[in-house]
GROMACS .gro file of C-alpha atoms in nm:
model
  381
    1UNK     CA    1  -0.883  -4.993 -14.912
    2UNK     CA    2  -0.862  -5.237 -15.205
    3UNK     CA    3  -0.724  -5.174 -15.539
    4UNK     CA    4  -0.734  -5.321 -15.896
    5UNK     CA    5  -0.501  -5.286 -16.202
    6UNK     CA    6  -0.626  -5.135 -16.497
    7UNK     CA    7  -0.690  -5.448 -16.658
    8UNK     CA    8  -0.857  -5.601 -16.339
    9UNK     CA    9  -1.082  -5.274 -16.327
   10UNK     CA   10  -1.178  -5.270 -16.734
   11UNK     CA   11  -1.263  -5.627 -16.690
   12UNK     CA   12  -1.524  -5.547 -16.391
   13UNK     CA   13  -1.669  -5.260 -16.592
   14UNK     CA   14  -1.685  -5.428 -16.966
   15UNK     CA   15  -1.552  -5.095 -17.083
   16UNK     CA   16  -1.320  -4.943 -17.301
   17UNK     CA   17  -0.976  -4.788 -17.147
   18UNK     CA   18  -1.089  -4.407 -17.235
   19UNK     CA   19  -1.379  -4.426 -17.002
   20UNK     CA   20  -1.241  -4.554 -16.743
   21UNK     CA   21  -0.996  -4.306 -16.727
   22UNK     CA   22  -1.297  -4.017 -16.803
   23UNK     CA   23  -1.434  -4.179 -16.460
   24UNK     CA   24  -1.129  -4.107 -16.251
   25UNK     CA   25  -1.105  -3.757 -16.421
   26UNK     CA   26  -1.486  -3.688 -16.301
   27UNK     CA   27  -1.409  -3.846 -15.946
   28UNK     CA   28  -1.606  -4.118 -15.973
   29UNK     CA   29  -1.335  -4.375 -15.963
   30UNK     CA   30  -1.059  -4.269 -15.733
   31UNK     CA   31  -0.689  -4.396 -15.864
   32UNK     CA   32  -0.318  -4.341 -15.720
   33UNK     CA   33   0.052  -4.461 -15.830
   34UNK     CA   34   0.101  -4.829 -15.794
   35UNK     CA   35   0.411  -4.835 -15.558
   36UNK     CA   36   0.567  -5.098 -15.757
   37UNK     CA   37   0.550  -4.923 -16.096
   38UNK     CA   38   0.493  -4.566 -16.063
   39UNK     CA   39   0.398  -4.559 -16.432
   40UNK     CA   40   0.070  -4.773 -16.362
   41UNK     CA   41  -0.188  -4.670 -16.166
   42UNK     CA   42  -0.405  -4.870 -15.916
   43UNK     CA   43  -0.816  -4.836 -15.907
   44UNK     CA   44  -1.055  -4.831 -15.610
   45UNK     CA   45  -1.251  -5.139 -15.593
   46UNK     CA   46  -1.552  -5.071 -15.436
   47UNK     CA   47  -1.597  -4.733 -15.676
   48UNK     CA   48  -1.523  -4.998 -15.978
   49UNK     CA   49  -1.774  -5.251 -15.840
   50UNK     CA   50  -2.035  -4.967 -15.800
   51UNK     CA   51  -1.980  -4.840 -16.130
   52UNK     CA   52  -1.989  -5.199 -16.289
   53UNK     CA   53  -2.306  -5.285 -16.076
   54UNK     CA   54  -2.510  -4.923 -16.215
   55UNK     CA   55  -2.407  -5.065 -16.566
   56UNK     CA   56  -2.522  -5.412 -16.480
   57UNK     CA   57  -2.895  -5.324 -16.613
   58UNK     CA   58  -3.137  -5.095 -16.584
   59UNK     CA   59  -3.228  -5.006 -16.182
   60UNK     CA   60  -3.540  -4.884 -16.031
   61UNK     CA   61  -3.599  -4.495 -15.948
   62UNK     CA   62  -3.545  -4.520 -15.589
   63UNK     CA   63  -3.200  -4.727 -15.615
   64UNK     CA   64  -3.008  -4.463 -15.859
   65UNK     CA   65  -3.177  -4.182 -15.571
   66UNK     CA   66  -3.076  -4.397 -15.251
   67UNK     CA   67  -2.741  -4.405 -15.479
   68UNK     CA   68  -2.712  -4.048 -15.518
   69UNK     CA   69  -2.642  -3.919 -15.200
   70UNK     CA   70  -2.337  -4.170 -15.124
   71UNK     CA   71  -2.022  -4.054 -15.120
   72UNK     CA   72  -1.811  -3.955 -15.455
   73UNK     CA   73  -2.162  -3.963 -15.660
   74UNK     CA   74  -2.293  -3.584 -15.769
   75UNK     CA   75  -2.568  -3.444 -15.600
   76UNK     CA   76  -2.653  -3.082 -15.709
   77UNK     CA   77  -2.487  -2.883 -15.979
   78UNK     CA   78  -2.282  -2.593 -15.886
   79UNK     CA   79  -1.987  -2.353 -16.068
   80UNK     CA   80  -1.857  -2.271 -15.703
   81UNK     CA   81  -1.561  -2.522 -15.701
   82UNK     CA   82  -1.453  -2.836 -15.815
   83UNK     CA   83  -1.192  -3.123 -15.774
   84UNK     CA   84  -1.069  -3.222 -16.110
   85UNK     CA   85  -0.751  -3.416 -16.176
   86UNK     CA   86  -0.670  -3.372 -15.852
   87UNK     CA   87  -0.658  -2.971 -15.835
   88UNK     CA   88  -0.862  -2.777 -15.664
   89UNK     CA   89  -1.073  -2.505 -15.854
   90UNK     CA   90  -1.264  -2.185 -15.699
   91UNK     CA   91  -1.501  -2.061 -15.993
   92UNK     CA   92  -1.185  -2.222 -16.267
   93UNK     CA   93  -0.942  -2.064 -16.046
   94UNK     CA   94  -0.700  -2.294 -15.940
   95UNK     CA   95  -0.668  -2.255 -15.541
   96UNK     CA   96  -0.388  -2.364 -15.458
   97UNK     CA   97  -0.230  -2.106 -15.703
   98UNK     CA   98  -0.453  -1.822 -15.566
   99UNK     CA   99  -0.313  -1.941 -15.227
  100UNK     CA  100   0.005  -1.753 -15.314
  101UNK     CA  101  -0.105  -1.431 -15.255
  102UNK     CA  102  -0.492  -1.356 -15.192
  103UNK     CA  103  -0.652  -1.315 -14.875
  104UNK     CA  104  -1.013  -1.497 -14.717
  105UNK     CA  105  -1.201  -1.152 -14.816
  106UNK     CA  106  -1.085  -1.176 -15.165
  107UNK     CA  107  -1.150  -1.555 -15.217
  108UNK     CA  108  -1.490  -1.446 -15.067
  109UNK     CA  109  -1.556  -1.226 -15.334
  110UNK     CA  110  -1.427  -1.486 -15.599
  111UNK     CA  111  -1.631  -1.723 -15.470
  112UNK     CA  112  -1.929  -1.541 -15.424
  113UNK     CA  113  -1.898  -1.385 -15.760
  114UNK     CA  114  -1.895  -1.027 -15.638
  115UNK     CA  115  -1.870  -0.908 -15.314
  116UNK     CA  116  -1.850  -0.599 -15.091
  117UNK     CA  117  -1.598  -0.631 -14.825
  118UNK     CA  118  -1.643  -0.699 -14.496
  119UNK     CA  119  -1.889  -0.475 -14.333
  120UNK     CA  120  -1.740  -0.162 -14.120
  121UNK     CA  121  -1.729  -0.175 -13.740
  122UNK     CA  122  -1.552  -0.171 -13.431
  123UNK     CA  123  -1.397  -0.495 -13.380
  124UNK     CA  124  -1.329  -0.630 -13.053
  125UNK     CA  125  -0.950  -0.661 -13.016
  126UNK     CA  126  -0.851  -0.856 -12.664
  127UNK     CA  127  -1.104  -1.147 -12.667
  128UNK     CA  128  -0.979  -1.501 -12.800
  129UNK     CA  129  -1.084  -1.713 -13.102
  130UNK     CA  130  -1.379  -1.869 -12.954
  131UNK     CA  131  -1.616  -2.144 -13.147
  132UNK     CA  132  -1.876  -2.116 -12.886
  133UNK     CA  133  -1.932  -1.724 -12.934
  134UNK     CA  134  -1.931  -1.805 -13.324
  135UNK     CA  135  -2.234  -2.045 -13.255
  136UNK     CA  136  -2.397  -1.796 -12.989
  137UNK     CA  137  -2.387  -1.527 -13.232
  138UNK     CA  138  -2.518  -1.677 -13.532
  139UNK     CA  139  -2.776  -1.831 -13.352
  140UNK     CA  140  -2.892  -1.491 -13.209
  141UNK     CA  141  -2.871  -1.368 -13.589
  142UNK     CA  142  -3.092  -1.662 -13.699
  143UNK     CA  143  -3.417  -1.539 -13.485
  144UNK     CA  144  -3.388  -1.182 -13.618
  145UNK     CA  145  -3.248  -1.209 -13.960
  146UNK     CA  146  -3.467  -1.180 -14.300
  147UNK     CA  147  -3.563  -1.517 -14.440
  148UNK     CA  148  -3.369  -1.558 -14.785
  149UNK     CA  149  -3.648  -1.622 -15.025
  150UNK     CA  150  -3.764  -1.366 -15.257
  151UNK     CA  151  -3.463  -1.142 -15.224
  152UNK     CA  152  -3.207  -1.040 -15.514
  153UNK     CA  153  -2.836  -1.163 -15.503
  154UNK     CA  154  -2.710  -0.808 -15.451
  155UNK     CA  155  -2.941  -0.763 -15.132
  156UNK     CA  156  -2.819  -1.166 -15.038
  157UNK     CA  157  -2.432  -1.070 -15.057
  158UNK     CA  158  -2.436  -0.757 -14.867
  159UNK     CA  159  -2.584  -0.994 -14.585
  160UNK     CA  160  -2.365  -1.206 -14.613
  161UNK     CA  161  -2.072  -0.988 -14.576
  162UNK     CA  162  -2.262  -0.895 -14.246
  163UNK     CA  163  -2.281  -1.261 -14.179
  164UNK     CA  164  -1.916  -1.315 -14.233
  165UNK     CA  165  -1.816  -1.064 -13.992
  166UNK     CA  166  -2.058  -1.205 -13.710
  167UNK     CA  167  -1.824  -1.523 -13.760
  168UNK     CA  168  -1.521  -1.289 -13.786
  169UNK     CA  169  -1.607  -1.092 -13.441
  170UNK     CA  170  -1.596  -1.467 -13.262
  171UNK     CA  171  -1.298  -1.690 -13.464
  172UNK     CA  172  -1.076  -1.407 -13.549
  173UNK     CA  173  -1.115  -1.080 -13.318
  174UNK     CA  174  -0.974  -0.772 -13.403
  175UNK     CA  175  -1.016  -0.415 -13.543
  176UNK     CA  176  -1.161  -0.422 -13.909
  177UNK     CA  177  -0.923  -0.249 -14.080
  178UNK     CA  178  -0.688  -0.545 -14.092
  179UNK     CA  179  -0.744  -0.865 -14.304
  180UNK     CA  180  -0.882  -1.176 -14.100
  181UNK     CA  181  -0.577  -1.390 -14.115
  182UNK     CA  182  -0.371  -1.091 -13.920
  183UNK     CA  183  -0.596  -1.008 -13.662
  184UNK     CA  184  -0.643  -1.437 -13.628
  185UNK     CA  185  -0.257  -1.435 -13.575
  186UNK     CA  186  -0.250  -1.155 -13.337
  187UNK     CA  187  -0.506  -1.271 -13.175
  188UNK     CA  188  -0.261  -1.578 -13.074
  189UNK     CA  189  -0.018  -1.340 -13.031
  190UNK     CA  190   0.207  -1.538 -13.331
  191UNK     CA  191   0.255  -1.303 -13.589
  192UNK     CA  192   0.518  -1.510 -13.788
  193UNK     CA  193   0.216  -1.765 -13.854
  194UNK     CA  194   0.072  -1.478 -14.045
  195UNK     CA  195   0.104  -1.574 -14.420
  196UNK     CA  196   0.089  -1.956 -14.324
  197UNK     CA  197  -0.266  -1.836 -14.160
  198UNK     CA  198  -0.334  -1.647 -14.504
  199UNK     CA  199  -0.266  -1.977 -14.693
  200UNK     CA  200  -0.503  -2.189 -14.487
  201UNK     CA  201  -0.772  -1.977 -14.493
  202UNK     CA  202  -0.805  -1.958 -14.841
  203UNK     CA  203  -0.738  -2.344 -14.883
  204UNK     CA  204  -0.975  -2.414 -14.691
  205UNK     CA  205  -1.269  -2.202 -14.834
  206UNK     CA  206  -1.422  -2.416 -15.017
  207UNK     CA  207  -1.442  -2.783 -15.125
  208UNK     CA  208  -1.724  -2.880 -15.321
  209UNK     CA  209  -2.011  -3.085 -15.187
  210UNK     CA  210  -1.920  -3.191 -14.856
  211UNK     CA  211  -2.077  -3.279 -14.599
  212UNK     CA  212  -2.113  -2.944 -14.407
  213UNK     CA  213  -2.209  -2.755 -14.713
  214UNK     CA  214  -2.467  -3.003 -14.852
  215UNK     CA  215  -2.562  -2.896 -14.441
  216UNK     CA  216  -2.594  -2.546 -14.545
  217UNK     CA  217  -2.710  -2.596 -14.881
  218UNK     CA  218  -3.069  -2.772 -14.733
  219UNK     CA  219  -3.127  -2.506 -14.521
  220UNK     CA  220  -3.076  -2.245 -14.753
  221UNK     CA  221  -3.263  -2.457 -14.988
  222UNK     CA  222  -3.605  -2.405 -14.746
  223UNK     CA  223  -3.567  -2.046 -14.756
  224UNK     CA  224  -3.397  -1.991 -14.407
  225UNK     CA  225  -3.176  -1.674 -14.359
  226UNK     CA  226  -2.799  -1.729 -14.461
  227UNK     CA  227  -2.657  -1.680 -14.062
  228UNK     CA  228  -2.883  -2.038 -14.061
  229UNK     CA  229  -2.716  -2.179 -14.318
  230UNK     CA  230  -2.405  -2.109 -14.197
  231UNK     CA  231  -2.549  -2.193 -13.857
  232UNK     CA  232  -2.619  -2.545 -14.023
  233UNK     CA  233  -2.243  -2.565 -14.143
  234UNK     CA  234  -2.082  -2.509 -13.834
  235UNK     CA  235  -2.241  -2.781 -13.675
  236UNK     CA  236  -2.183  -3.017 -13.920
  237UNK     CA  237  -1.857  -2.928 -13.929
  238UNK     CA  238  -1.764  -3.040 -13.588
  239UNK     CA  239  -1.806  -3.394 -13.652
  240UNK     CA  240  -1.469  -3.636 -13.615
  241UNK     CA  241  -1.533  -3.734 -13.962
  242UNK     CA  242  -1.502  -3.341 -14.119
  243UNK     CA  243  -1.398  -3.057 -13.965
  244UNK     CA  244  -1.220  -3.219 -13.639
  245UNK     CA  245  -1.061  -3.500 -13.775
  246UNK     CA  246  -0.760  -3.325 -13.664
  247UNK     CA  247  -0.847  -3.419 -13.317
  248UNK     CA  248  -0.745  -3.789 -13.447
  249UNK     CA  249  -0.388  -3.655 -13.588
  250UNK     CA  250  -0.338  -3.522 -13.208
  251UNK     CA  251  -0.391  -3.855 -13.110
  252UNK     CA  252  -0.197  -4.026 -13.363
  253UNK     CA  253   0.087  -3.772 -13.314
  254UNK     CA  254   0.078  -3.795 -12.910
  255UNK     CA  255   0.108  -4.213 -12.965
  256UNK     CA  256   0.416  -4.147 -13.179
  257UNK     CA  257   0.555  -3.925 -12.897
  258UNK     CA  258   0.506  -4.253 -12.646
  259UNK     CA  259   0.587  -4.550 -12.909
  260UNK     CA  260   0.737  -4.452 -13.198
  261UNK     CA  261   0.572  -4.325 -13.511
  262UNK     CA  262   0.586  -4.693 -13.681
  263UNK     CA  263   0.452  -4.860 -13.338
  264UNK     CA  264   0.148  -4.603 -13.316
  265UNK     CA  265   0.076  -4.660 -13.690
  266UNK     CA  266   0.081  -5.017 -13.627
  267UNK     CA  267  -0.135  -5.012 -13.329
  268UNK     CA  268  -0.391  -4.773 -13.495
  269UNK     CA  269  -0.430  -5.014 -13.812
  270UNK     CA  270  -0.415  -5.284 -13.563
  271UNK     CA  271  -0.750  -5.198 -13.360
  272UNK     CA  272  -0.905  -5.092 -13.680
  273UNK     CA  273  -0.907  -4.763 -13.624
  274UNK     CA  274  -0.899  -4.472 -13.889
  275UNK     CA  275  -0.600  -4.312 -13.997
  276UNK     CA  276  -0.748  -3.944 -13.982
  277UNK     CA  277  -0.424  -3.821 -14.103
  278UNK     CA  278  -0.331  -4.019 -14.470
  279UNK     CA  279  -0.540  -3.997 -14.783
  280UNK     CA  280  -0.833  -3.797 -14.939
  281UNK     CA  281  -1.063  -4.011 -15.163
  282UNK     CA  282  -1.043  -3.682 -15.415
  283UNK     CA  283  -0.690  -3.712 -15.424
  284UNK     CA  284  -0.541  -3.994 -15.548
  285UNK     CA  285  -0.208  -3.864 -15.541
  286UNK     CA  286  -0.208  -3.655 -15.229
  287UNK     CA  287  -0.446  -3.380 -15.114
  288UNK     CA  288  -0.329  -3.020 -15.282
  289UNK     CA  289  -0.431  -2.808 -15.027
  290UNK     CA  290  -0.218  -3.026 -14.755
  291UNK     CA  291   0.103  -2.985 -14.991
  292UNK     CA  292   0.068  -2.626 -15.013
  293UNK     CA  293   0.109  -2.575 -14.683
  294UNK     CA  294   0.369  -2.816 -14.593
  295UNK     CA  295   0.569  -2.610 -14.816
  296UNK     CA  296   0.630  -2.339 -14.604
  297UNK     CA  297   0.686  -2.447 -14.238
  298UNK     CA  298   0.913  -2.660 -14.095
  299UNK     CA  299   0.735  -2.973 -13.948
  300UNK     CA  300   0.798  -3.074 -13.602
  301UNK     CA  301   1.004  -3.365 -13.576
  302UNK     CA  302   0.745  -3.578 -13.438
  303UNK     CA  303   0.517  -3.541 -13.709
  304UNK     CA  304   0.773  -3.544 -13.997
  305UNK     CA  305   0.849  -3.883 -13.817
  306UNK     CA  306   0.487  -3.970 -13.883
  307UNK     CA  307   0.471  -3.831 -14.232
  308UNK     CA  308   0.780  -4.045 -14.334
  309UNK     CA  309   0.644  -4.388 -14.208
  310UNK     CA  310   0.284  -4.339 -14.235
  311UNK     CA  311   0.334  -4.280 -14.664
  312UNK     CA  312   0.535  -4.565 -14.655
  313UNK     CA  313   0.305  -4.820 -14.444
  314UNK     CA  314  -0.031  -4.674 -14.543
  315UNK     CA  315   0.042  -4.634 -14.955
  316UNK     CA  316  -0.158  -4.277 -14.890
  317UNK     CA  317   0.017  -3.917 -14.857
  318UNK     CA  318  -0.113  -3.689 -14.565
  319UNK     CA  319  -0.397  -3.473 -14.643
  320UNK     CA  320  -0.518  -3.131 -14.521
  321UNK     CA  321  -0.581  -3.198 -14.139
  322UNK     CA  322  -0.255  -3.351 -14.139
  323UNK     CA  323  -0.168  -3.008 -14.231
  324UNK     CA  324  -0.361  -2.819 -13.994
  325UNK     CA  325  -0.249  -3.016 -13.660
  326UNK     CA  326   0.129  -2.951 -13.792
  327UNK     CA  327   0.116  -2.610 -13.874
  328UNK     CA  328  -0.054  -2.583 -13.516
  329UNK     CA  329   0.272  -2.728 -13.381
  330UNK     CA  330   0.480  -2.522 -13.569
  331UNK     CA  331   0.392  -2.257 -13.458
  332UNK     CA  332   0.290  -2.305 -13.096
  333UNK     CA  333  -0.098  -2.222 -13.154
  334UNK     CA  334  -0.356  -2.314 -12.893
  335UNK     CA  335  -0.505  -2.704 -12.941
  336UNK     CA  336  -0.835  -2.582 -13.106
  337UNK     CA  337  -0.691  -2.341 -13.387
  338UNK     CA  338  -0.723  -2.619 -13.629
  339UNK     CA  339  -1.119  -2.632 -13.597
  340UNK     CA  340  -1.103  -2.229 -13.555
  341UNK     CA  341  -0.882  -2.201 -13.906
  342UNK     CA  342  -1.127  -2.461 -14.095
  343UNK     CA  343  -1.465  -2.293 -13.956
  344UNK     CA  344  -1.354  -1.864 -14.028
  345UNK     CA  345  -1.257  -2.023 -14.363
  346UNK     CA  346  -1.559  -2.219 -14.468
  347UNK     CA  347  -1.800  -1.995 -14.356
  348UNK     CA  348  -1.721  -1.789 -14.687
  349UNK     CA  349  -1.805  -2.120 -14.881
  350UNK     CA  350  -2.107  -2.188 -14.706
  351UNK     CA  351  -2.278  -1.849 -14.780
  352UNK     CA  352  -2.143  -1.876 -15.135
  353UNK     CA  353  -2.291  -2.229 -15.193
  354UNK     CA  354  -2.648  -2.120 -15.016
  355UNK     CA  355  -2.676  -1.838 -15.191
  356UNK     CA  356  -2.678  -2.027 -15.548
  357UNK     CA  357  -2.902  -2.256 -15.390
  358UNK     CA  358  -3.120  -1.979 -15.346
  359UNK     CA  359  -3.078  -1.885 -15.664
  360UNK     CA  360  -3.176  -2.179 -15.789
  361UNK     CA  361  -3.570  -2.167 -15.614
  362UNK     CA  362  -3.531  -2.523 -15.582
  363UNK     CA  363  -3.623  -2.728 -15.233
  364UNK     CA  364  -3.369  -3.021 -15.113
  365UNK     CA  365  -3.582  -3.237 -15.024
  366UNK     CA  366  -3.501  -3.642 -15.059
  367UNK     CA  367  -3.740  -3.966 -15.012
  368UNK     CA  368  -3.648  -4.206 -14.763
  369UNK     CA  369  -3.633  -4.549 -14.895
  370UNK     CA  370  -3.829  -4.723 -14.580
  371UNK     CA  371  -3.666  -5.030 -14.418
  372UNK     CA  372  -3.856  -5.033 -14.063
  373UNK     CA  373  -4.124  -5.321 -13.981
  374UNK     CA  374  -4.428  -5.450 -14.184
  375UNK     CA  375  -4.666  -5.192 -14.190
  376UNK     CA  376  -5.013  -5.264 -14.057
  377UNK     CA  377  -5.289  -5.240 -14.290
  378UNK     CA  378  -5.652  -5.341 -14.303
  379UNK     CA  379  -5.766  -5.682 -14.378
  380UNK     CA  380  -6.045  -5.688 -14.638
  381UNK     CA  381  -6.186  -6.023 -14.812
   0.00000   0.00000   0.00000
């Protein structure tokens, strides 16, 4: 990434010192500490440049859509949560506050603004965490499941509770009288991770627009039932760049093992690969939800190795799947627990961001700005 000085940034823009610093406040300009003077701060070039360029003149319709949809622009309005001077908010809540002691099913409730809890049943207690069954059994859901247009919010979150505990029954099995992050633990047999599990589930909750809930968000948008949406999530999810970009701090972290933390940072940067592990673009000075879980486990000495060096040589803290692949270490979970942690915990966002879009009665539906050969036409004299 390159950065500007304030004065290199306010001469890009034309603008006045106030709004640049209302820009980084509304995440549209990302900023962190400048190493050499941690009293400055240091400004994203290429979210300067695309500020300075909208401000250049006036720009056709389909430029300020195409625009839209890129990442750190706005794309729908929502009171769900928001990042905001780098905190994390669930419906003005700060999260990483109401980390300290609430639970997945009551950050549901918050975030679905009234909720029933999880719907009664048996459980099944001696199967394993499994993201296959999760996708099995919300796909079965999907073909038998009421379509979500045209019913009332009450009638929406009671299905959603149901919906919820379809994903509960395959990422976190257990009887239903317990809360999600014990029977998750016991179902590793690692009770001691319990309250670290706790913390991570309801970090992890919710996050604003990304990419897996603008997912679930569409199809909740065309009416589908919320076990779609959710459906829709999931498989977004998956993807290197979201929900299993702690597959690259395994990597990173088994490199270190072999080289050297410093030599597998090197090589990484070297091939021009991704660091999965350092930086959030929403969180200029390190990603909240990552520091409140470092706080309470001890990292493995491989990746407190990495932690160490990687700040240093990167100029970037480590961010939430940092997190997630070292509290996996810590406490001896299975290799996929990271994915299974991030998908029981979002599903409780992604039902509370389709059902506002539901709310809403309005269709996602975007133009495509077409870029594909000359289009044949008639001839006419």
């Amino acid at each position: 990434m390159s950065w500007l000085t304030a004065e290199e940034a306010l001469q890009a823009l034309k603008t006045k010192p106030q709004t640049l610093y209302a820009n980084v406040s509304r995440g549209r300009i990302r900023a962190k500490a400048d190493p050499a003077d941690p009293r400055r701060s240091l400004y994203q070039a290429a979210d300067v440049q695309r500020l300075a360029e909208r401000h250049a003149g006036r720009r056709k319709t389909e430029t300020v859509a195409a625009e839209a949809i890129r990442w750190g622009d706005p794309v729908l309005s929502s009171a769900i949560s928001t990042i905001i001077g780098g905190r994390l908010f669930y419906r003005g809540k700060d999260a990483a506050g109401f980390a300290e002691a609430a639970t997945l099913e009551q950050t549901a409730a918050l975030l679905w603004n009234g909720a029933e809890t999880l719907s009664s049943g048996s459980g099944t207690e001696h199967a394993s965490p499994s993201l296959q069954a999760a996708f099995l059994a919300l796909a079965g859901r999907v073909t038998s499941d009421l379509p979500s247009l045209g019913r009332s919010q009450a009638a929406l979150r009671r299905e959603a509770s149901g919906v919820l505990r379809t994903v509960a029954e395959a990422l976190a099995p257990g009887p239903f009288d317990q809360p999600l992050h014990l029977r998750l633990a016991a179902s590793w047999q690692r009770p001691d991770a319990a309250d670290c599990l706790r913390r991570a589930l309801v970090l992890l909750a919710d996050h604003e627009l990304n990419a897996s809930t603008f997912a679930a968000r569409v199809t909740a948008s065309a009416g589908a039932a919320l076990s779609a949406a959710v459906l829709s999530g999931l498989a977004t999810l998956t993807g290197p760049l979201h929900g299993a970009a702690w597959q690259g701090v395994d990597a990173l972290i088994e490199t270190a093992s072999a080289l050297g933390g410093e030599q597998a940072i090197r090589r990484t940067l070297a091939q021009g690969n991704r660091l999965s592990a350092f930086g959030h673009p929403l969180y200029p000075d390190g990603d909240v939800r990552a520091l409140a879980l470092l706080s309470h486990f001890p990292l493995p000495p491989q990746f407190a190795e990495v932690r160490e060096v990687g700040e240093e040589m990167v100029g970037e803290k480590v961010n939430v799947d940092f997190a997630l692949a070292a509290m996996a270490a810590a406490f001896d979970l299975p290799r996929e627990a990271p994915i299974i942690i991030f998908s029981l915990a979002r599903s409780a966002g992604w039902l509370a961001h389709a059902m506002e879009q539901i709310d809403s009665g309005e269709l996602i539906r975007p133009r495509a700005r077409y870029a594909g050969p000359a289009l044949e036409t008639d001839s006419r004299t």
